[in-house]
Each structure stands twice: as C-alpha cells, then as structure tokens.
Short mmCIF file of N, CA, C and O in Angstrom, two decimals:
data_model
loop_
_atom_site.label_atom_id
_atom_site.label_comp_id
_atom_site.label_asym_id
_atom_site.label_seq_id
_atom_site.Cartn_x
_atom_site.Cartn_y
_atom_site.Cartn_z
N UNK A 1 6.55 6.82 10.12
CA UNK A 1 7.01 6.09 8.97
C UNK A 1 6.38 4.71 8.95
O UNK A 1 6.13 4.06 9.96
N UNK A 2 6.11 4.26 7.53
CA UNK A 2 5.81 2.67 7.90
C UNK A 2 7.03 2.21 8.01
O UNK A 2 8.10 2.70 7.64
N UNK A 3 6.70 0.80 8.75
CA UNK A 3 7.67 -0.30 9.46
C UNK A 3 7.95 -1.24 7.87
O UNK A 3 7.18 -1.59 6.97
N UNK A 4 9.21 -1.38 8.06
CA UNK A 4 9.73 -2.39 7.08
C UNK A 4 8.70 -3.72 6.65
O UNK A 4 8.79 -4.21 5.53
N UNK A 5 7.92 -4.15 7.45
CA UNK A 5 7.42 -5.33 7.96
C UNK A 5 6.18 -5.33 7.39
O UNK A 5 5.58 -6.38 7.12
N UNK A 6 5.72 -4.19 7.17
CA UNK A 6 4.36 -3.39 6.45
C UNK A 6 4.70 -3.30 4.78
O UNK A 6 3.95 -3.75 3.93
N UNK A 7 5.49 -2.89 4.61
CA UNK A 7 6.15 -2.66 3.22
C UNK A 7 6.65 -4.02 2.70
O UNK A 7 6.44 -4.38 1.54
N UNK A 8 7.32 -4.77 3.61
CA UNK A 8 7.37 -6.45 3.01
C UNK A 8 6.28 -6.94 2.57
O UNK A 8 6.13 -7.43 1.45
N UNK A 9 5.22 -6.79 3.68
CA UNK A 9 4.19 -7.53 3.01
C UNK A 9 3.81 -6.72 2.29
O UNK A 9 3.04 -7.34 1.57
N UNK A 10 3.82 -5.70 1.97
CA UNK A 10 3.01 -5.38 0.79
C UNK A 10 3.58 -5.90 -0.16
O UNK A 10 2.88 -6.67 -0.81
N UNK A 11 4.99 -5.71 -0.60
CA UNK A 11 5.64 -5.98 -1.46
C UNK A 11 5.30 -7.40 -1.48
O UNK A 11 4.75 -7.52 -2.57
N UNK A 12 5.30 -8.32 -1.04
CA UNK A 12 5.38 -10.23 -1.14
C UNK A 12 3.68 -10.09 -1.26
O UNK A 12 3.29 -11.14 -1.78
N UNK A 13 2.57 -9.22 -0.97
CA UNK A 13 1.43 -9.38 -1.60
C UNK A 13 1.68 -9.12 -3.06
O UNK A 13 1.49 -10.11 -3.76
N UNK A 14 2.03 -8.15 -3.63
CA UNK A 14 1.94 -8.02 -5.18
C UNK A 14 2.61 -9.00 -5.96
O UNK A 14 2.34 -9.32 -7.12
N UNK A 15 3.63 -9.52 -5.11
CA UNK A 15 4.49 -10.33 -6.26
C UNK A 15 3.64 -11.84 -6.23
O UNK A 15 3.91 -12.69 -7.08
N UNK A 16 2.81 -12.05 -5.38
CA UNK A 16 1.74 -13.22 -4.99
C UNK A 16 0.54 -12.93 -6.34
O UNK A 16 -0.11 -13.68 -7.07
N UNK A 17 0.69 -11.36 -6.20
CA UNK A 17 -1.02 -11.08 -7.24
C UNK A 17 -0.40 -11.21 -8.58
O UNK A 17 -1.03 -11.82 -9.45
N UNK A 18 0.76 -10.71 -8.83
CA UNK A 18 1.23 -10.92 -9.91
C UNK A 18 1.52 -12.14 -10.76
O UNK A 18 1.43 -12.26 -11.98
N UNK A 19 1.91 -13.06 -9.80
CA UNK A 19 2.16 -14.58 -9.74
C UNK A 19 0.61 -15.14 -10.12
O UNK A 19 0.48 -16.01 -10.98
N UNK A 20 -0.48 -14.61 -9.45
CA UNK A 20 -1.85 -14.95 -9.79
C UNK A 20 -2.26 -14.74 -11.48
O UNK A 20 -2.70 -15.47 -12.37
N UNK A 21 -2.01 -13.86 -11.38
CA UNK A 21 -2.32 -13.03 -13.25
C UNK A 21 -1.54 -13.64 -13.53
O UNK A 21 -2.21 -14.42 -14.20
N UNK A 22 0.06 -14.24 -13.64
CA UNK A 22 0.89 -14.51 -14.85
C UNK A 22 -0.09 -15.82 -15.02
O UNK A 22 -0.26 -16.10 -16.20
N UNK A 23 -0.83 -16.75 -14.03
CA UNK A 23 -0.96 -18.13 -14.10
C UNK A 23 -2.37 -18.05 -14.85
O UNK A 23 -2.61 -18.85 -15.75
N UNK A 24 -3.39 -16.97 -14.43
CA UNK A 24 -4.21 -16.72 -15.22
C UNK A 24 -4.47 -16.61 -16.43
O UNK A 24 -5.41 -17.00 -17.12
N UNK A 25 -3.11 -15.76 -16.73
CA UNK A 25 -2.94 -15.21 -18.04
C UNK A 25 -2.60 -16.28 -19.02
O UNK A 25 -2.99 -16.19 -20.18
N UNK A 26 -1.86 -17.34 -18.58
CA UNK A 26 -1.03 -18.61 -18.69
C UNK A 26 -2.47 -19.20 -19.53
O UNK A 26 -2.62 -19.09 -20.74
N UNK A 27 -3.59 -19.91 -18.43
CA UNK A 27 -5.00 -20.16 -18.74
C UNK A 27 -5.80 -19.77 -19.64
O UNK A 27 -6.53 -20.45 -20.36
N UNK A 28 -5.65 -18.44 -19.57
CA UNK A 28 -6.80 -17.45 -20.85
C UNK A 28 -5.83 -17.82 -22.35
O UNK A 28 -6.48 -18.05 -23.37
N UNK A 29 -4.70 -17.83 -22.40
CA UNK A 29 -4.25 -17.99 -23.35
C UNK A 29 -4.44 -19.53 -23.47
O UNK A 29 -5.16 -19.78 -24.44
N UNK A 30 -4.12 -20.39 -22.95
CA UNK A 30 -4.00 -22.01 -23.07
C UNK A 30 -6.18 -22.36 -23.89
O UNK A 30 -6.65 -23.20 -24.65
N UNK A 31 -6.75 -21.16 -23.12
CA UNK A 31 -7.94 -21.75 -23.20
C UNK A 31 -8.46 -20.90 -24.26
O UNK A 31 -9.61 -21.17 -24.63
N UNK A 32 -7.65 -19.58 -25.03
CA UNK A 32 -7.94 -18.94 -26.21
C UNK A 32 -8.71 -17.87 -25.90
O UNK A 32 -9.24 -17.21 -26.79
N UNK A 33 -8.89 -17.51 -24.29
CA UNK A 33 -9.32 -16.20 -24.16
C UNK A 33 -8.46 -15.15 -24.04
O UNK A 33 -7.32 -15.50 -23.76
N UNK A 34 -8.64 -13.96 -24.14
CA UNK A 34 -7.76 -12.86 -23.99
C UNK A 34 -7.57 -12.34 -22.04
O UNK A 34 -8.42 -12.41 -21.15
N UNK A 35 -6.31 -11.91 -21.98
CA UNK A 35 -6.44 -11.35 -20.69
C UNK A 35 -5.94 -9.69 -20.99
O UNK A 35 -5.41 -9.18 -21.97
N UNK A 36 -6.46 -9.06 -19.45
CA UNK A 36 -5.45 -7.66 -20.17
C UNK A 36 -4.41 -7.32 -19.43
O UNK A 36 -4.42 -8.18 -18.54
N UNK A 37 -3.63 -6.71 -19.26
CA UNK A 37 -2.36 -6.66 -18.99
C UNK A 37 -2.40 -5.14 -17.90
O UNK A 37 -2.09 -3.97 -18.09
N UNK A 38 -2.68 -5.53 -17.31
CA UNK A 38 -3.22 -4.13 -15.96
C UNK A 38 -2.38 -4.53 -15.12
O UNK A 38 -2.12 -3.61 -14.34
N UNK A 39 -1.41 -6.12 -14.73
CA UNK A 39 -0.39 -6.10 -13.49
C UNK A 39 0.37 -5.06 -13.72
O UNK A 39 0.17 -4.29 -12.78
N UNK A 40 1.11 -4.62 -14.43
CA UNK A 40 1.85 -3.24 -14.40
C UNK A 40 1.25 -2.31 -14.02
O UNK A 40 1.80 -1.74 -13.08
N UNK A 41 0.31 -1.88 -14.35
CA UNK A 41 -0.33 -0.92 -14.25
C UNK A 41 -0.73 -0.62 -12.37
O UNK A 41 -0.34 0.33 -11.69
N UNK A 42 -1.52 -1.65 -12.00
CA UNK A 42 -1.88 -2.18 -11.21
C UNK A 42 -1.16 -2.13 -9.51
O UNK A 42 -1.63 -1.90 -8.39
N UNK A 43 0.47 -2.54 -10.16
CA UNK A 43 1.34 -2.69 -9.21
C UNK A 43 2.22 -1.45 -8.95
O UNK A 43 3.00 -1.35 -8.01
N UNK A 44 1.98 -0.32 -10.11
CA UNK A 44 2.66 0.40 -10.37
C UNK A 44 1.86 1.79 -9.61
O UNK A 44 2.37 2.87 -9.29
N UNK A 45 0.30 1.28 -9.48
CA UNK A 45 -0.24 2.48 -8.71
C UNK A 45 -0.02 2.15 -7.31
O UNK A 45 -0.11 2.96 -6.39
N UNK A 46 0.37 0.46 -7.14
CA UNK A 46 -0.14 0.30 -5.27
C UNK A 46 1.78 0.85 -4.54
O UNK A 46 1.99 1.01 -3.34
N UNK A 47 2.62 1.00 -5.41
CA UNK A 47 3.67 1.32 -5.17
C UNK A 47 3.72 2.79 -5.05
O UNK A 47 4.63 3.22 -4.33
N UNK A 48 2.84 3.76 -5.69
CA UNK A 48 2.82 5.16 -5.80
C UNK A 48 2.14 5.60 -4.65
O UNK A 48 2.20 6.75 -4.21
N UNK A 49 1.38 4.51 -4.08
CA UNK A 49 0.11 4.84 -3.11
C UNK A 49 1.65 4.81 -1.83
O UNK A 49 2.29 5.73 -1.33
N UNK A 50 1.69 4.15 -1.76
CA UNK A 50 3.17 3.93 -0.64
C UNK A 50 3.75 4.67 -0.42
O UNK A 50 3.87 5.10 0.73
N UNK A 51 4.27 5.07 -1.31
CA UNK A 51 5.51 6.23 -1.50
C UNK A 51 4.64 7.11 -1.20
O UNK A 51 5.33 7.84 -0.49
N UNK A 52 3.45 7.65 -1.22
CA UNK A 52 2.49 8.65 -1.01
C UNK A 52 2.12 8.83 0.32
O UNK A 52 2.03 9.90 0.92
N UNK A 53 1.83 7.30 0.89
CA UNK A 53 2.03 7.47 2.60
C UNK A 53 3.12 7.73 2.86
O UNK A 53 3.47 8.86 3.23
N UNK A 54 3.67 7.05 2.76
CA UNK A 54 5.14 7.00 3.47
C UNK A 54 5.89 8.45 3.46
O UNK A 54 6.71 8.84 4.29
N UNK A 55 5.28 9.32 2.02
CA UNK A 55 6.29 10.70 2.01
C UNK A 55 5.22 11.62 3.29
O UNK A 55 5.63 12.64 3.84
N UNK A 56 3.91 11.05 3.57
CA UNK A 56 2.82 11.93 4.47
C UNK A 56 3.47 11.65 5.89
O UNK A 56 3.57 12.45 6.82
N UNK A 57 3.92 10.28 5.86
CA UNK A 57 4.87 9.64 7.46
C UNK A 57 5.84 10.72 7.65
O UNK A 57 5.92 11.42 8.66
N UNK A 58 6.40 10.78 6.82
CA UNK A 58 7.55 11.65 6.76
C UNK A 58 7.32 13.28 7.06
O UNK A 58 7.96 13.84 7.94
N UNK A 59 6.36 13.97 6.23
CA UNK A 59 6.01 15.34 6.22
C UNK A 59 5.46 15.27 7.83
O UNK A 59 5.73 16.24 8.54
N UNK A 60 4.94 14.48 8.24
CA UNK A 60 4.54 14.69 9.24
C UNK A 60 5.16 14.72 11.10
O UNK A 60 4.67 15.16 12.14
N UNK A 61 6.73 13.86 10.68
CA UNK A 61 7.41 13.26 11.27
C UNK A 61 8.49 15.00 11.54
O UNK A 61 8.88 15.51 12.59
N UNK A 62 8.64 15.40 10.31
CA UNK A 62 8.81 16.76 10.44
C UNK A 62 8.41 18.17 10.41
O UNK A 62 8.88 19.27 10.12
N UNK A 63 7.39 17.68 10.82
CA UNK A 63 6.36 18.75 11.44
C UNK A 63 6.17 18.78 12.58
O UNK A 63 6.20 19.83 13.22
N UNK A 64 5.89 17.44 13.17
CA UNK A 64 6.56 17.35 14.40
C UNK A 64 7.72 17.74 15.33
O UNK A 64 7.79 18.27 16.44
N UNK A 65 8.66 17.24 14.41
CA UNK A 65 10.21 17.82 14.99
C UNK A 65 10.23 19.24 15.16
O UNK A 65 10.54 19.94 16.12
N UNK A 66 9.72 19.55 13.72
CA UNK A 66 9.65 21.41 14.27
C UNK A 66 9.37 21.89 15.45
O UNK A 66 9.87 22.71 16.22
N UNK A 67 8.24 21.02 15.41
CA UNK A 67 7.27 22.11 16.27
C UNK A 67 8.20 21.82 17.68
O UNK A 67 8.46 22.73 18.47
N UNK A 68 8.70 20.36 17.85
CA UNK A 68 9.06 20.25 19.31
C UNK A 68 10.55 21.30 19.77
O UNK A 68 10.93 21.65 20.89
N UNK A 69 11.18 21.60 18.31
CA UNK A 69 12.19 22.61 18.42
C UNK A 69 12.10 23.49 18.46
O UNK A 69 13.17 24.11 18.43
N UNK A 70 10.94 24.22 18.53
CA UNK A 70 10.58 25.23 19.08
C UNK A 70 10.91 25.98 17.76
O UNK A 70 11.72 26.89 17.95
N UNK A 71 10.53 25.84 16.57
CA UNK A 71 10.23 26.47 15.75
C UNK A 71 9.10 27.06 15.20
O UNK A 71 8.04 26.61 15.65
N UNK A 72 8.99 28.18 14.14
CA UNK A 72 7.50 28.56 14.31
C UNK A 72 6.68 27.75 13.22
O UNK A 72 6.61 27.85 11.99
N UNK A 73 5.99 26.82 14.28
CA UNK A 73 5.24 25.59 13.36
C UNK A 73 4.20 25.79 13.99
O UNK A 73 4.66 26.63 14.76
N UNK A 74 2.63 25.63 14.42
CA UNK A 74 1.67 25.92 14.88
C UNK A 74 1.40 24.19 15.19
O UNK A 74 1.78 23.13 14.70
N UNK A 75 0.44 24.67 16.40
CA UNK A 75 0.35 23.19 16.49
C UNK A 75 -0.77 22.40 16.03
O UNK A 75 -0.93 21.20 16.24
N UNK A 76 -1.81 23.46 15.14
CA UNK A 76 -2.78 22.54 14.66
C UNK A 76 -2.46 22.09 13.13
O UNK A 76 -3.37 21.55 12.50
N UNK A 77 -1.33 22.28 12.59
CA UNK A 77 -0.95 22.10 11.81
C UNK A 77 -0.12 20.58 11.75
O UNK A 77 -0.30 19.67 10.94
N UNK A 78 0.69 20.64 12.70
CA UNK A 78 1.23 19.24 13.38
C UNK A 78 0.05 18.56 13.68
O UNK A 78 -0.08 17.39 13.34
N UNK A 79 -0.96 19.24 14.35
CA UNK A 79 -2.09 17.87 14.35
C UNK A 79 -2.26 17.67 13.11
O UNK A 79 -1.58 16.70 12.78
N UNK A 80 -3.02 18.22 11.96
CA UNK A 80 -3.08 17.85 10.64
C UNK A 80 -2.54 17.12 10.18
O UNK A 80 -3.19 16.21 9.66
N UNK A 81 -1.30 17.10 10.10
CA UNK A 81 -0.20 16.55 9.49
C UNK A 81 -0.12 15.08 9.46
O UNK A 81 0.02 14.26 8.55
N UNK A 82 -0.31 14.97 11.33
CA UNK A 82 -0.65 13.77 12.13
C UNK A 82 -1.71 12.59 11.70
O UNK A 82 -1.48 11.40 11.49
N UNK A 83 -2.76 13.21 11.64
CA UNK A 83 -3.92 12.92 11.75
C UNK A 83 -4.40 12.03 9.92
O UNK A 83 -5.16 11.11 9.61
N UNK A 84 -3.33 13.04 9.03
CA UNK A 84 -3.50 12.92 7.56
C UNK A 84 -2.61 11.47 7.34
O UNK A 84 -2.91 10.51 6.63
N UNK A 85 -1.29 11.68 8.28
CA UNK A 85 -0.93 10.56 7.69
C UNK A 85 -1.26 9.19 8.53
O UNK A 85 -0.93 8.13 8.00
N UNK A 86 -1.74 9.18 9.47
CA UNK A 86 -2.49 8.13 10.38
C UNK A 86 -4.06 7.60 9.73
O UNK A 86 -4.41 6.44 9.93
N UNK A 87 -4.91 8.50 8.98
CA UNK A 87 -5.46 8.35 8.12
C UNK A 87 -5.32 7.27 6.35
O UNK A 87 -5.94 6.37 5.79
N UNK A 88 -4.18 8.05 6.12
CA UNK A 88 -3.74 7.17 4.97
C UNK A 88 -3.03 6.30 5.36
O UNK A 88 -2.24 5.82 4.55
N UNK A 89 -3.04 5.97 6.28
CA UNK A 89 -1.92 4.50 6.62
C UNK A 89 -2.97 3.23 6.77
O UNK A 89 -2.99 2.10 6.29
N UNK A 90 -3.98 4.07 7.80
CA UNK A 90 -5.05 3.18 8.42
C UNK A 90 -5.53 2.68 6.77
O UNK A 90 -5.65 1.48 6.54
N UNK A 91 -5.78 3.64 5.75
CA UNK A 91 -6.41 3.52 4.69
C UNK A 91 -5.79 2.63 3.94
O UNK A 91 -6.45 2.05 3.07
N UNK A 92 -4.71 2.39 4.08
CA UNK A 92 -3.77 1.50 2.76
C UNK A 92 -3.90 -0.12 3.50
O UNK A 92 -4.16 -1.14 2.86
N UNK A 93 -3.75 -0.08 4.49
CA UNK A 93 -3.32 -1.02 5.30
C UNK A 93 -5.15 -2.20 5.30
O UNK A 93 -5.36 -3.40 5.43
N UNK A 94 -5.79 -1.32 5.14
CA UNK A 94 -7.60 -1.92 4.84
C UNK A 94 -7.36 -2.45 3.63
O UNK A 94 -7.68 -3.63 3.49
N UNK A 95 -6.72 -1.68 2.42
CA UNK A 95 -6.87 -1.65 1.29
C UNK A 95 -6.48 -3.43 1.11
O UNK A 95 -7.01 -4.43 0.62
N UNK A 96 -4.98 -2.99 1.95
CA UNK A 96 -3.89 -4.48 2.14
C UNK A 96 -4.85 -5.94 2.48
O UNK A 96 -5.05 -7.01 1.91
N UNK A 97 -5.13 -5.51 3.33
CA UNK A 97 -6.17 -6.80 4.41
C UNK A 97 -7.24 -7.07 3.15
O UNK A 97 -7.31 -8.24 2.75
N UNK A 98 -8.18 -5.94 2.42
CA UNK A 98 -8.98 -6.82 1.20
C UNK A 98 -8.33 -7.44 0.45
O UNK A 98 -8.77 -8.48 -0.05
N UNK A 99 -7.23 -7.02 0.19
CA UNK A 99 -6.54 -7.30 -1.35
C UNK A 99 -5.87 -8.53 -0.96
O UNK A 99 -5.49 -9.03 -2.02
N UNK A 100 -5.52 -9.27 0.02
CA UNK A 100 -5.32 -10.11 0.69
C UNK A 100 -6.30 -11.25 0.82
O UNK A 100 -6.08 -12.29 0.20
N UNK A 101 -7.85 -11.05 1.93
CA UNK A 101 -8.64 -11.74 1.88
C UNK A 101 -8.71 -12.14 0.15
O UNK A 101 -8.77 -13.34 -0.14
N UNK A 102 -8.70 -11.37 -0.65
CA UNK A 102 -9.26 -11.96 -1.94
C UNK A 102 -8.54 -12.99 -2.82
O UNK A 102 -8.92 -13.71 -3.75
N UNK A 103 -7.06 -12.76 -2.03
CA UNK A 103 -6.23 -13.39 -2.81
C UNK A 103 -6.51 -14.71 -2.30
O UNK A 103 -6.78 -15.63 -3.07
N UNK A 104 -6.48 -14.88 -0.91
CA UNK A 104 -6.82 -16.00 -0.27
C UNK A 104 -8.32 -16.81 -0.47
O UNK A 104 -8.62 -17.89 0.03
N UNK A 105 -9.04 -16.09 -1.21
CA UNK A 105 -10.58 -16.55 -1.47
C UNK A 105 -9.91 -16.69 -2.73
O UNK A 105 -9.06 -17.24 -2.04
N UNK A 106 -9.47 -16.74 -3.86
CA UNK A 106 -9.00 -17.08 -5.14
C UNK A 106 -8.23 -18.40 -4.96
O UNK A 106 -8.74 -19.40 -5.45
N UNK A 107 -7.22 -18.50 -4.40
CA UNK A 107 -6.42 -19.91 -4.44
C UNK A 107 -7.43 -20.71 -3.23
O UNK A 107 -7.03 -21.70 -2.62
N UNK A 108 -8.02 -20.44 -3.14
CA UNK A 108 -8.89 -21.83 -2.23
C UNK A 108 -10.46 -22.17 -2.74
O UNK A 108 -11.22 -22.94 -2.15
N UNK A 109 -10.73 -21.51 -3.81
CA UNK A 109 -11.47 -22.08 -5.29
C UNK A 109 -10.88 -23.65 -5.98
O UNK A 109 -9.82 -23.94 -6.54
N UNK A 110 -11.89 -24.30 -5.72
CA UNK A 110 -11.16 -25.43 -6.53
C UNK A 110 -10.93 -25.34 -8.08
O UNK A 110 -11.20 -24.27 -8.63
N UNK A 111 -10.58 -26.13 -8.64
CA UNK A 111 -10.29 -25.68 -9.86
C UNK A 111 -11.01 -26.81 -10.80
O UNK A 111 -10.96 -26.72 -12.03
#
C-alpha cells in the first residue's frame, strides 16, 4: 500500500500546482491573455493515477495473502502482481519528484 506520507504529499503537491494556475490564471487575465482551465482536469487524472496504484498495492497485497494461506494462487502470479505494483509506484513517485522539481524551478523565476 502507499504510506499516508506519500499520498500527503501528493495531495499538498496539487493543491501547490493548483495554487500556481489560480495565480497564473489571475495574470493572463489581469494581462488580457487567455488561460485554459486543465487544473481540473489535470488533478483529476493525478488522483485516478493513485487510486490506480494504490488499488495494484492492494491486488497485490492479496495475492500475497493467498498464496501464503495456502490457497490455490500460483506463485508467479504473486510475483506479477508484486512486481506490477512496485513498478507503478516507483513510476508515480518519478512522476511526483518531476512535477515537483518544476514547481520549484517556477517559483524561483524572478518575476
């Protein structure tokens, strides 16, 4: 499963990116350009992506259990399982660290 601590920050990253776009958006309008309106959109896929690991943490967490109960679960299947959601975790968590660096290369632009 992810750790609470993983999911905070994700969560306190979006509401940071979001906070970025409202101030942007704030600008494009003050300065008569258009912005487009993709934070919903945006925040609404990195939340689906989550729930997407997190349900693979899970499928996998009981695939495990099976197998250790001696149910008929195979065990390269539990590796799979394993392997898929250690994969997409490693994968989100990269995703996190760019989406991060960038935020941090954006507010340290002078203005």
């Amino acid at each position: 499963m992810i750790s609470d601590k993983t999911v905070n920050g994700v969560l306190g990253l979006l509401q940071q990116a979001q906070e970025v776009h409202r101030k942007s958006s704030e600008l494009a309008a003050f300065s008569g350009l258009e912005s487009s309106a993709t934070t919903g959109k945006f925040s609404d896929s990195i939340m689906d992506v989550i729930k997407d690991v997190n349900s693979q943490q899970m499928q996998a967490s009981e695939t495990r259990a099976s197998f250790e109960y001696s149910e008929d679960m195979p065990l390269t299947q539990v590796i799979l399982d394993t392997q898929k959601a250690s994969i997409a975790f490693e994968a989100t968590l990269q995703i996190r660290n760019k989406v991060l660096k960038a935020y941090q290369d954006i507010m340290s632009m002078p203005v």
